[in-house]
Amino acid sequence: MSTTKKWVVTLASDRPISEVSNELTKTGFDVDQVLDQIGCITGSASDEVVQKLRKVPGVADVSPESPIQLPPSDESITW
């Protein structure tokens, strides 16, 4: 039994994001957000589906989603 994980799909700029999003959905990717301004799509899928996503034309990368924690605004240390 495969488990579903969260992923970030980074797109190449050679296809409209709506076309790639539709194809990802047909492949089995459950799309959460289409981030047109930065060329990324987030969503969830099993590891088996991710192997298929990487072969979709217009997909540059598929990476696991990682939590991001910004420091408090009064923190003296930045990046």
Short mmCIF file of N, CA and C in Angstrom, two decimals:
data_model
loop_
_atom_site.label_atom_id
_atom_site.label_comp_id
_atom_site.label_asym_id
_atom_site.label_seq_id
_atom_site.Cartn_x
_atom_site.Cartn_y
_atom_site.Cartn_z
N MET A 1 0.84 -1.18 0.00
CA MET A 1 0.00 0.00 0.00
C MET A 1 0.89 1.25 0.00
N SER A 2 0.62 2.15 -0.92
CA SER A 2 1.42 3.36 -1.00
C SER A 2 0.77 4.47 -0.18
N THR A 3 1.63 5.37 0.31
CA THR A 3 1.13 6.50 1.08
C THR A 3 1.22 7.77 0.24
N THR A 4 0.34 8.67 0.51
CA THR A 4 0.31 9.94 -0.20
C THR A 4 1.12 10.97 0.57
N LYS A 5 1.92 11.76 -0.18
CA LYS A 5 2.74 12.81 0.42
C LYS A 5 2.47 14.12 -0.31
N LYS A 6 2.91 15.20 0.31
CA LYS A 6 2.82 16.53 -0.30
C LYS A 6 4.05 16.78 -1.18
N TRP A 7 3.81 17.40 -2.37
CA TRP A 7 4.88 17.65 -3.33
C TRP A 7 4.79 19.05 -3.90
N VAL A 8 5.93 19.55 -4.37
CA VAL A 8 5.99 20.81 -5.10
C VAL A 8 6.50 20.48 -6.50
N VAL A 9 5.71 20.82 -7.50
CA VAL A 9 6.10 20.60 -8.89
C VAL A 9 6.55 21.95 -9.46
N THR A 10 7.80 22.01 -9.90
CA THR A 10 8.35 23.21 -10.52
C THR A 10 8.28 23.03 -12.03
N LEU A 11 7.79 24.06 -12.71
CA LEU A 11 7.56 23.95 -14.14
C LEU A 11 8.65 24.62 -14.95
N ALA A 12 8.89 24.07 -16.13
CA ALA A 12 9.69 24.75 -17.14
C ALA A 12 8.76 25.78 -17.77
N SER A 13 9.29 26.71 -18.48
CA SER A 13 8.44 27.79 -19.01
C SER A 13 7.95 27.51 -20.43
N ASP A 14 8.01 26.26 -20.88
CA ASP A 14 7.67 25.97 -22.26
C ASP A 14 6.20 25.61 -22.50
N ARG A 15 5.38 25.51 -21.44
CA ARG A 15 3.95 25.19 -21.61
C ARG A 15 3.13 26.04 -20.64
N PRO A 16 1.90 26.37 -21.02
CA PRO A 16 1.03 27.09 -20.09
C PRO A 16 0.79 26.25 -18.82
N ILE A 17 0.77 26.93 -17.68
CA ILE A 17 0.64 26.23 -16.40
C ILE A 17 -0.69 25.49 -16.30
N SER A 18 -1.74 26.03 -16.93
CA SER A 18 -3.05 25.37 -16.88
C SER A 18 -3.02 24.03 -17.60
N GLU A 19 -2.30 23.94 -18.72
CA GLU A 19 -2.18 22.68 -19.45
C GLU A 19 -1.43 21.64 -18.61
N VAL A 20 -0.34 22.07 -18.01
CA VAL A 20 0.45 21.14 -17.19
C VAL A 20 -0.36 20.68 -15.99
N SER A 21 -1.07 21.62 -15.35
CA SER A 21 -1.90 21.27 -14.19
C SER A 21 -2.95 20.23 -14.55
N ASN A 22 -3.60 20.40 -15.69
CA ASN A 22 -4.60 19.43 -16.13
C ASN A 22 -3.98 18.06 -16.36
N GLU A 23 -2.80 18.04 -16.97
CA GLU A 23 -2.13 16.76 -17.24
C GLU A 23 -1.68 16.09 -15.95
N LEU A 24 -1.21 16.90 -14.99
CA LEU A 24 -0.82 16.33 -13.69
C LEU A 24 -2.02 15.67 -13.01
N THR A 25 -3.17 16.33 -13.09
CA THR A 25 -4.38 15.78 -12.49
C THR A 25 -4.76 14.46 -13.15
N LYS A 26 -4.68 14.41 -14.47
CA LYS A 26 -5.00 13.17 -15.19
C LYS A 26 -4.04 12.04 -14.83
N THR A 27 -2.82 12.41 -14.45
CA THR A 27 -1.81 11.41 -14.08
C THR A 27 -2.03 10.87 -12.67
N GLY A 28 -2.86 11.58 -11.87
CA GLY A 28 -3.15 11.11 -10.52
C GLY A 28 -2.71 12.04 -9.42
N PHE A 29 -2.23 13.25 -9.80
CA PHE A 29 -1.79 14.23 -8.81
C PHE A 29 -2.99 15.02 -8.32
N ASP A 30 -3.14 15.12 -7.00
CA ASP A 30 -4.24 15.88 -6.40
C ASP A 30 -3.75 17.32 -6.17
N VAL A 31 -4.09 18.23 -7.08
CA VAL A 31 -3.59 19.60 -7.05
C VAL A 31 -4.23 20.38 -5.91
N ASP A 32 -3.36 21.03 -5.10
CA ASP A 32 -3.83 21.92 -4.03
C ASP A 32 -3.82 23.37 -4.50
N GLN A 33 -2.66 23.83 -5.01
CA GLN A 33 -2.50 25.23 -5.43
C GLN A 33 -1.75 25.31 -6.75
N VAL A 34 -2.19 26.22 -7.60
CA VAL A 34 -1.47 26.55 -8.84
C VAL A 34 -0.89 27.94 -8.63
N LEU A 35 0.43 28.02 -8.51
CA LEU A 35 1.13 29.28 -8.22
C LEU A 35 1.74 29.81 -9.50
N ASP A 36 0.90 30.44 -10.30
CA ASP A 36 1.29 30.89 -11.64
C ASP A 36 2.47 31.86 -11.62
N GLN A 37 2.49 32.76 -10.66
CA GLN A 37 3.54 33.80 -10.61
C GLN A 37 4.94 33.21 -10.42
N ILE A 38 5.05 32.08 -9.75
CA ILE A 38 6.37 31.49 -9.52
C ILE A 38 6.55 30.17 -10.26
N GLY A 39 5.57 29.77 -11.06
CA GLY A 39 5.69 28.58 -11.88
C GLY A 39 5.75 27.27 -11.11
N CYS A 40 4.94 27.18 -10.06
CA CYS A 40 4.91 25.96 -9.24
C CYS A 40 3.47 25.50 -9.01
N ILE A 41 3.32 24.21 -8.81
CA ILE A 41 2.04 23.63 -8.45
C ILE A 41 2.28 22.75 -7.23
N THR A 42 1.44 22.89 -6.21
CA THR A 42 1.56 22.04 -5.03
C THR A 42 0.40 21.05 -5.01
N GLY A 43 0.63 19.94 -4.35
CA GLY A 43 -0.42 18.94 -4.24
C GLY A 43 0.09 17.68 -3.59
N SER A 44 -0.67 16.61 -3.72
CA SER A 44 -0.30 15.36 -3.07
C SER A 44 -0.43 14.19 -4.05
N ALA A 45 0.41 13.19 -3.80
CA ALA A 45 0.43 11.99 -4.65
C ALA A 45 1.30 10.93 -3.98
N SER A 46 1.15 9.71 -4.44
CA SER A 46 2.01 8.63 -3.96
C SER A 46 3.35 8.68 -4.69
N ASP A 47 4.34 7.95 -4.20
CA ASP A 47 5.65 7.89 -4.85
C ASP A 47 5.54 7.33 -6.27
N GLU A 48 4.63 6.39 -6.47
CA GLU A 48 4.46 5.80 -7.80
C GLU A 48 3.96 6.85 -8.80
N VAL A 49 3.03 7.68 -8.37
CA VAL A 49 2.49 8.74 -9.25
C VAL A 49 3.59 9.77 -9.54
N VAL A 50 4.42 10.07 -8.56
CA VAL A 50 5.48 11.07 -8.75
C VAL A 50 6.43 10.65 -9.87
N GLN A 51 6.70 9.38 -9.99
CA GLN A 51 7.57 8.92 -11.09
C GLN A 51 6.95 9.28 -12.44
N LYS A 52 5.63 9.20 -12.55
CA LYS A 52 4.93 9.57 -13.79
C LYS A 52 4.93 11.08 -13.99
N LEU A 53 4.79 11.84 -12.89
CA LEU A 53 4.77 13.30 -12.99
C LEU A 53 6.05 13.84 -13.59
N ARG A 54 7.17 13.22 -13.24
CA ARG A 54 8.47 13.70 -13.73
C ARG A 54 8.61 13.55 -15.24
N LYS A 55 7.77 12.74 -15.86
CA LYS A 55 7.82 12.53 -17.30
C LYS A 55 6.85 13.42 -18.07
N VAL A 56 6.03 14.20 -17.36
CA VAL A 56 5.06 15.09 -18.02
C VAL A 56 5.82 16.25 -18.67
N PRO A 57 5.59 16.51 -19.95
CA PRO A 57 6.24 17.65 -20.60
C PRO A 57 5.91 18.96 -19.88
N GLY A 58 6.93 19.77 -19.64
CA GLY A 58 6.75 21.04 -18.95
C GLY A 58 7.10 20.97 -17.48
N VAL A 59 7.35 19.77 -16.95
CA VAL A 59 7.74 19.61 -15.55
C VAL A 59 9.26 19.62 -15.47
N ALA A 60 9.80 20.56 -14.69
CA ALA A 60 11.26 20.66 -14.51
C ALA A 60 11.72 19.86 -13.30
N ASP A 61 10.88 19.81 -12.24
CA ASP A 61 11.29 19.14 -11.01
C ASP A 61 10.07 18.79 -10.16
N VAL A 62 10.16 17.71 -9.42
CA VAL A 62 9.15 17.34 -8.42
C VAL A 62 9.89 17.05 -7.13
N SER A 63 9.61 17.83 -6.08
CA SER A 63 10.31 17.69 -4.81
C SER A 63 9.32 17.59 -3.66
N PRO A 64 9.71 16.88 -2.58
CA PRO A 64 8.83 16.82 -1.41
C PRO A 64 8.64 18.21 -0.82
N GLU A 65 7.43 18.49 -0.37
CA GLU A 65 7.14 19.77 0.27
C GLU A 65 7.75 19.76 1.66
N SER A 66 8.45 20.85 2.01
CA SER A 66 9.08 20.97 3.32
C SER A 66 8.47 22.13 4.07
N PRO A 67 8.29 21.99 5.36
CA PRO A 67 7.76 23.12 6.14
C PRO A 67 8.78 24.25 6.19
N ILE A 68 8.28 25.48 6.14
CA ILE A 68 9.14 26.66 6.24
C ILE A 68 8.72 27.43 7.48
N GLN A 69 9.70 27.78 8.31
CA GLN A 69 9.42 28.53 9.53
C GLN A 69 10.24 29.81 9.51
N LEU A 70 9.57 30.94 9.46
CA LEU A 70 10.26 32.22 9.52
C LEU A 70 10.53 32.57 10.97
N PRO A 71 11.66 33.26 11.24
CA PRO A 71 11.94 33.66 12.63
C PRO A 71 10.99 34.79 13.04
N PRO A 72 10.86 35.03 14.34
CA PRO A 72 10.04 36.15 14.80
C PRO A 72 10.56 37.47 14.22
N SER A 73 9.68 38.44 14.04
CA SER A 73 10.07 39.70 13.40
C SER A 73 11.11 40.47 14.20
N ASP A 74 11.23 40.24 15.51
CA ASP A 74 12.23 40.95 16.31
C ASP A 74 13.54 40.17 16.44
N GLU A 75 13.67 39.08 15.71
CA GLU A 75 14.89 38.28 15.74
C GLU A 75 16.03 39.06 15.07
N SER A 76 17.21 39.11 15.73
CA SER A 76 18.34 39.86 15.17
C SER A 76 19.07 39.09 14.08
N ILE A 77 18.98 37.78 14.10
CA ILE A 77 19.67 36.97 13.10
C ILE A 77 18.73 36.75 11.92
N THR A 78 19.22 37.05 10.73
CA THR A 78 18.46 36.78 9.53
C THR A 78 19.15 35.66 8.79
N TRP A 79 18.92 35.48 7.59
CA TRP A 79 19.48 34.39 6.80
C TRP A 79 20.93 34.36 6.99
#
